Structure formats: C-alpha cells, structure tokens
CSV table of C-alpha atoms in Angstrom, one decimal:
chain,number,residue,atom,x,y,z
A,1,MET,CA,0.0,0.0,0.0
A,2,THR,CA,1.5,3.4,-1.0
A,3,SER,CA,1.5,6.2,1.4
A,4,GLU,CA,-0.3,8.7,-0.7
A,5,PHE,CA,-2.6,8.8,-3.8
A,6,LYS,CA,-0.7,10.0,-6.9
A,7,PHE,CA,-2.6,13.2,-7.9
A,8,ASN,CA,-2.5,14.1,-11.5
A,9,ASN,CA,-4.1,17.5,-12.1
A,10,THR,CA,-5.2,16.7,-15.6
A,11,TYR,CA,-8.1,19.1,-15.7
A,12,GLY,CA,-6.2,22.0,-14.1
A,13,GLU,CA,-8.2,22.0,-10.9
A,14,THR,CA,-7.6,25.2,-8.9
A,15,ARG,CA,-9.0,26.5,-5.7
A,16,SER,CA,-10.8,29.4,-7.5
A,17,PHE,CA,-12.9,26.7,-9.3
A,18,ILE,CA,-13.9,25.0,-6.1
A,19,VAL,CA,-17.2,26.7,-5.5
A,20,ASP,CA,-19.1,26.3,-2.2
A,21,PRO,CA,-16.7,23.8,-0.5
A,22,ASP,CA,-18.2,21.5,2.1
A,23,LYS,CA,-15.5,22.2,4.6
A,24,THR,CA,-12.2,24.2,4.6
A,25,GLY,CA,-9.5,24.2,7.3
A,26,TYR,CA,-5.9,23.4,8.3
A,27,LEU,CA,-4.7,19.9,9.1
A,28,THR,CA,-1.3,18.5,9.6
A,29,LYS,CA,-0.5,15.7,7.2
A,30,GLN,CA,2.2,13.1,7.6
A,31,GLY,CA,4.0,12.4,4.3
A,32,GLY,CA,7.3,12.1,2.5
A,33,PHE,CA,10.1,9.7,3.2
A,34,PRO,CA,11.3,9.7,5.8
A,35,ALA,CA,8.0,10.6,7.3
A,36,ASN,CA,7.5,14.2,8.2
A,37,TRP,CA,4.6,16.4,9.2
A,38,LYS,CA,3.5,19.5,7.2
A,39,ARG,CA,0.6,21.8,7.8
A,40,ARG,CA,-1.7,22.1,4.8
A,41,LEU,CA,-5.0,23.8,3.9
A,42,PHE,CA,-7.6,21.1,3.2
A,43,VAL,CA,-10.7,21.8,1.1
A,44,LEU,CA,-13.5,19.2,0.9
A,45,LYS,CA,-15.8,19.3,-2.1
A,46,ASP,CA,-18.2,16.6,-2.9
A,47,ASN,CA,-16.2,13.4,-2.9
A,48,ASN,CA,-12.7,14.9,-3.1
A,49,LEU,CA,-10.4,16.2,-0.4
A,50,PHE,CA,-7.9,18.7,-1.9
A,51,TYR,CA,-5.0,20.1,0.0
A,52,PHE,CA,-3.0,23.2,-0.7
A,53,LYS,CA,0.3,24.6,0.6
A,54,ASN,CA,-1.5,27.5,2.2
A,55,GLU,CA,-4.4,30.0,1.6
A,56,GLN,CA,-2.4,31.9,-1.0
A,57,ALA,CA,-1.9,28.8,-3.2
A,58,ASP,CA,-4.3,28.3,-6.0
A,59,THR,CA,-3.1,25.0,-7.3
A,60,PRO,CA,-3.6,21.9,-5.1
A,61,LEU,CA,-0.7,19.8,-4.0
A,62,GLY,CA,-2.8,16.7,-4.0
A,63,CYS,CA,-6.2,15.2,-3.8
A,64,ILE,CA,-7.7,12.3,-1.8
A,65,PRO,CA,-10.5,10.5,-3.6
A,66,LEU,CA,-13.0,9.5,-0.9
A,67,GLU,CA,-14.8,6.9,-2.9
A,68,HIS,CA,-14.5,3.5,-1.3
A,69,CYS,CA,-12.3,5.1,1.4
A,70,PHE,CA,-12.5,4.5,5.2
A,71,VAL,CA,-11.9,7.0,8.0
A,72,GLN,CA,-11.1,6.0,11.6
A,73,ASP,CA,-9.2,7.2,14.7
A,74,ALA,CA,-5.5,6.7,14.8
A,75,GLU,CA,-3.3,6.5,17.8
A,76,ILE,CA,0.4,7.2,17.4
A,77,ALA,CA,3.3,7.4,19.8
A,78,ASP,CA,4.1,11.0,18.7
A,79,ASN,CA,2.8,13.3,21.4
A,80,LYS,CA,3.5,16.3,19.2
A,81,HIS,CA,0.6,15.3,16.9
A,82,PRO,CA,-2.5,14.4,18.8
A,83,ASN,CA,-6.1,14.1,17.5
A,84,CYS,CA,-5.0,12.0,14.6
A,85,PHE,CA,-7.3,10.1,12.2
A,86,LEU,CA,-6.6,7.9,9.2
A,87,VAL,CA,-8.1,8.2,5.7
A,88,PHE,CA,-7.3,5.1,3.7
A,89,HIS,CA,-8.2,2.8,0.8
A,90,PRO,CA,-7.4,-0.9,1.3
A,91,ASN,CA,-4.3,-1.9,-0.6
A,92,GLN,CA,-4.0,1.5,-2.3
A,93,PHE,CA,-3.1,4.5,-0.1
A,94,ARG,CA,-3.3,5.9,3.4
A,95,TYR,CA,-3.3,9.4,4.8
A,96,LEU,CA,-2.5,10.2,8.5
A,97,LEU,CA,-4.0,13.6,9.5
A,98,SER,CA,-3.8,15.5,12.7
A,99,ALA,CA,-6.3,18.2,13.8
A,100,ASP,CA,-5.7,21.0,16.3
A,101,THR,CA,-8.4,19.8,18.6
A,102,GLU,CA,-10.4,16.7,19.1
A,103,HIS,CA,-13.6,18.6,18.2
A,104,GLU,CA,-12.0,19.6,14.9
A,105,MET,CA,-10.9,16.0,14.3
A,106,ARG,CA,-14.4,14.7,15.0
A,107,ALA,CA,-15.9,17.4,12.7
A,108,TRP,CA,-13.5,16.4,9.9
A,109,MET,CA,-14.2,12.7,10.3
A,110,LYS,CA,-17.9,13.3,10.3
A,111,VAL,CA,-17.9,15.5,7.2
A,112,ILE,CA,-15.7,13.1,5.3
A,113,GLN,CA,-18.0,10.2,6.2
A,114,THR,CA,-21.0,12.3,5.2
A,115,ALA,CA,-19.4,13.2,1.9
A,116,LYS,CA,-18.7,9.6,1.3
A,117,ILE,CA,-22.3,8.6,2.1
A,118,SER,CA,-23.7,11.5,0.0
A,119,HIS,CA,-21.5,10.4,-2.9
A,120,LEU,CA,-22.7,6.8,-2.6
A,121,ARG,CA,-26.3,8.1,-2.5
A,122,GLU,CA,-25.6,10.2,-5.6
A,123,VAL,CA,-24.1,7.1,-7.3
A,124,MET,CA,-27.2,5.1,-6.4
A,125,GLU,CA,-29.5,7.8,-7.7
A,126,ASP,CA,-27.4,7.9,-10.9
A,127,LEU,CA,-27.7,4.1,-11.1
A,128,ASP,CA,-31.4,4.3,-10.5
A,129,PHE,CA,-31.8,7.0,-13.2
A,130,THR,CA,-29.7,5.0,-15.6
A,131,LYS,CA,-31.7,1.9,-14.8
A,132,ARG,CA,-35.0,3.8,-15.5
A,133,GLN,CA,-33.5,5.1,-18.7
A,134,VAL,CA,-32.5,1.6,-19.7
A,135,GLU,CA,-36.0,0.3,-18.9
A,136,ASP,CA,-37.6,3.1,-20.8
A,137,GLU,CA,-35.4,2.4,-23.8
A,138,LYS,CA,-36.1,-1.3,-23.4
A,139,GLU,CA,-39.8,-0.6,-23.3
A,140,LYS,CA,-39.5,1.7,-26.4
A,141,ALA,CA,-37.6,-1.1,-28.1
A,142,GLU,CA,-40.3,-3.6,-27.2
A,143,GLU,CA,-42.9,-1.2,-28.5
A,144,GLY,CA,-41.0,-0.7,-31.7
A,145,LYS,CA,-40.6,-4.4,-32.0
A,146,ARG,CA,-44.4,-4.9,-31.6
A,147,TRP,CA,-45.0,-2.2,-34.3
A,148,ALA,CA,-42.5,-3.8,-36.5
A,149,GLU,CA,-44.1,-7.2,-36.1
A,150,LEU,CA,-47.5,-5.7,-36.8
A,151,ALA,CA,-46.2,-4.0,-39.9
A,152,LYS,CA,-44.6,-7.3,-41.0
A,153,VAL,CA,-48.0,-9.0,-40.6
A,154,ASN,CA,-49.8,-6.3,-42.6
A,155,ALA,CA,-47.1,-6.4,-45.2
A,156,GLU,CA,-47.3,-10.2,-45.5
A,157,LYS,CA,-51.1,-9.9,-45.8
A,158,GLU,CA,-50.9,-7.3,-48.5
A,159,LEU,CA,-48.3,-9.5,-50.2
A,160,ARG,CA,-50.6,-12.4,-50.2
A,161,ILE,CA,-53.4,-10.3,-51.6
A,162,GLU,CA,-51.2,-9.0,-54.4
A,163,ARG,CA,-50.0,-12.6,-55.1
A,164,GLU,CA,-53.7,-13.7,-55.3
A,165,LYS,CA,-54.5,-10.8,-57.6
A,166,ARG,CA,-51.5,-11.7,-59.7
A,167,ARG,CA,-52.5,-15.4,-59.8
A,168,GLN,CA,-56.0,-14.4,-60.9
A,169,LEU,CA,-54.6,-12.1,-63.5
A,170,GLU,CA,-52.3,-14.8,-64.8
A,171,SER,CA,-55.2,-17.2,-64.9
A,172,SER,CA,-57.4,-14.7,-66.8
A,173,LEU,CA,-54.5,-14.1,-69.3
A,174,GLN,CA,-54.1,-17.9,-69.7
A,175,GLU,CA,-57.8,-18.3,-70.4
A,176,ALA,CA,-57.7,-15.4,-72.9
A,177,GLN,CA,-54.6,-17.0,-74.5
A,178,ASP,CA,-56.4,-20.4,-74.7
A,179,GLN,CA,-59.5,-18.8,-76.3
A,180,LEU,CA,-57.2,-17.0,-78.8
A,181,ASN,CA,-55.5,-20.3,-79.6
A,182,ALA,CA,-58.9,-21.9,-80.1
A,183,GLU,CA,-60.0,-19.2,-82.4
A,184,ARG,CA,-56.8,-19.5,-84.4
A,185,GLU,CA,-57.4,-23.2,-84.6
A,186,LYS,CA,-60.9,-22.7,-85.9
A,187,ARG,CA,-59.7,-20.1,-88.4
A,188,LEU,CA,-57.0,-22.5,-89.6
A,189,THR,CA,-59.6,-25.3,-89.9
A,190,LEU,CA,-62.0,-23.0,-91.9
A,191,GLU,CA,-59.1,-21.9,-94.2
A,192,TYR,CA,-58.2,-25.5,-94.7
A,193,ASP,CA,-61.8,-26.5,-95.5
A,194,TYR,CA,-62.1,-23.5,-97.9
A,195,GLU,CA,-59.0,-24.4,-99.7
A,196,ARG,CA,-60.1,-28.1,-100.0
A,197,LEU,CA,-63.5,-27.2,-101.3
A,198,LYS,CA,-62.0,-24.6,-103.7
A,199,ALA,CA,-59.6,-27.3,-105.0
A,200,ARG,CA,-62.5,-29.7,-105.6
A,201,ALA,CA,-64.5,-27.0,-107.4
A,202,ASP,CA,-61.6,-26.1,-109.6
A,203,ALA,CA,-61.0,-29.8,-110.4
A,204,LEU,CA,-64.7,-30.4,-111.2
A,205,GLU,CA,-64.8,-27.3,-113.4
A,206,ALA,CA,-61.7,-28.5,-115.3
A,207,GLU,CA,-63.2,-31.9,-115.8
A,208,LEU,CA,-66.4,-30.5,-117.1
A,209,LYS,CA,-64.5,-28.3,-119.6
A,210,ARG,CA,-62.6,-31.3,-120.9
A,211,GLY,CA,-66.0,-33.1,-121.5
A,212,GLY,CA,-67.3,-30.1,-123.5
A,213,VAL,CA,-70.0,-29.4,-121.1
A,214,ASP,CA,-70.9,-25.8,-120.4
A,215,THR,CA,-70.3,-25.3,-116.8
A,216,ARG,CA,-73.2,-22.9,-116.5
A,217,ALA,CA,-75.6,-25.3,-118.2
A,218,HIS,CA,-74.3,-28.1,-116.1
A,219,THR,CA,-74.9,-25.9,-113.2
A,220,ARG,CA,-78.5,-25.2,-114.4
A,221,ALA,CA,-79.1,-28.9,-115.0
A,222,SER,CA,-77.8,-29.7,-111.6
A,223,VAL,CA,-80.1,-27.1,-110.2
A,224,SER,CA,-83.0,-28.4,-112.2
A,225,SER,CA,-82.4,-32.0,-111.3
A,226,ASP,CA,-82.3,-30.9,-107.7
A,227,ALA,CA,-85.7,-29.2,-108.2
A,228,SER,CA,-89.0,-30.9,-107.3
A,229,PRO,CA,-90.6,-33.0,-110.2
A,230,PRO,CA,-93.7,-31.5,-111.9
A,231,PRO,CA,-97.1,-32.8,-110.7
A,232,PRO,CA,-98.5,-35.8,-112.6
A,233,PRO,CA,-101.3,-35.1,-115.3
A,234,ALA,CA,-104.9,-35.3,-114.3
A,235,PRO,CA,-106.6,-38.6,-115.0
A,236,ALA,CA,-109.0,-38.9,-118.2
A,237,HIS,CA,-112.8,-39.2,-117.6
A,238,ASP,CA,-115.0,-41.8,-119.5
A,239,THR,CA,-117.3,-39.4,-121.3
A,240,ALA,CA,-118.8,-39.9,-124.9
A,241,PRO,CA,-117.4,-37.7,-127.6
A,242,ALA,CA,-119.5,-34.8,-128.6
A,243,PRO,CA,-121.6,-35.4,-131.7
A,244,ALA,CA,-120.5,-33.9,-134.9
A,245,PRO,CA,-122.4,-30.9,-136.0
A,246,ALA,CA,-125.1,-31.5,-138.7
A,247,PRO,CA,-124.4,-30.4,-142.2
A,248,ALA,CA,-125.9,-27.1,-143.0
A,249,ALA,CA,-128.8,-26.9,-145.4
A,250,SER,CA,-128.1,-25.9,-149.0
C-alpha cells in the first residue's frame, strides 16, 4: 500500500474553481520519506479532499478521492501530533492527518464520512436513473418491435393479396390465350376446308370443260335436277265424244 494517492491535475483544478466547498481548514499531514509532518490547507468538495500549501496557493498539491475510502481514529506514539485520524483505501493508499483539537478532528471525520455517504447516494441515484432510462429504452424497443411485427404481418397480408391478384390475372391471361389459340385453330380449320372445297370445285370445273359441257348449263341442270318434279297429269274421264255438227242446209 502506497503512502499517498498519486494526484494528476489533468483538468487543471484550482482553488478558485472549487465553489461552495463542504469544509475548509488546516490539518497537519504526515507524508514524505522519511515521514515528516506538514501543515496544509484542506478543502473538501463533494467526494474529493484537496490540500494546498496555504491559503495563498491556488493549485492543489494533491487530492484524496474519498470513494470507497474509510476513516477512523489513529493512535500514534508521537505526542506532538494528537487528535490523529486515518483516511485510507485498502491496498491502495493511506493518509494520516492531525487536527488542532479533538472537536475539529471529529468534525472532519464526520464531514468526510457524510461526503462519502452522499456520494454513494448520488451514485445510487445515478444508477437508478440509468436503470430507469435503460428500462424506458427497453420498453420503447419492445414497442418498436411490436409495431415492426404488426407492420410485418400487414405487409405479408398485402403481399398475399397481391399474389392472389397476380394469380387471378395470370389465370385470366391464360384463359384469354387459350381462347385466342382456339379461335386461331378454328380459323386454320376453316381456311383448310375452304382451300379443300376450292380445289374440288376447280377440279370439277376443269373436268367439265374437258368433257365439252358448259359449266353454266351443267350448273343449271344440276339445279333443275335438284328441283321438285312436276305434278302428274290429271286422269282422263269416261265421257262420250261430242256429236259432230249437222251439215248445213243448202
């Protein structure tokens, strides 16, 4: 365990920036090697105990972080420095301090312990606040997840509807294509029949011409033969012939 905490004034802490300190006063601090005692001005602010060379100094000589620290009475054999108490962090550092009076020693010990408790309370409050924020973010994430799932369900539903519409449209197009193919097949059949009949007619006409038959007459004959036969003649009646007229007188 080192004797003191190695203070690195990275942020340029000065006494003028320490506003409304929790406690300010002189304490005698044991330090150095070999151990010696020096009177320093201590300033407590929040969870940090700064110490300066004197009231005129603006830059701290060091700082004792009170987080996780302990404070307790200390008895030493040196009668020149009564009213001692110890501020230490297990396995890290220790500070032996001496107050002018026992009352001042108790006051310092109490305010340091209070600062430590207040800091722990602030830490707990920060943790609770962070926890609430995390829970709020988690709830928002869950809400967003629910909305996303609902949107997904709606999108899938719309997709199914669009697929059904597409299927129906494709079915209608297929039916129309089938009808068109059927019409084309009928047309081809009619064209084939027409060509076949036309070829037969041409062949018949050529044959008739070779036989010296007028096509038009043959056509009329065909038409006449196809007509209904005339009605039969009326039957003769058994009547006596009319008498010849008498010769005229001379």
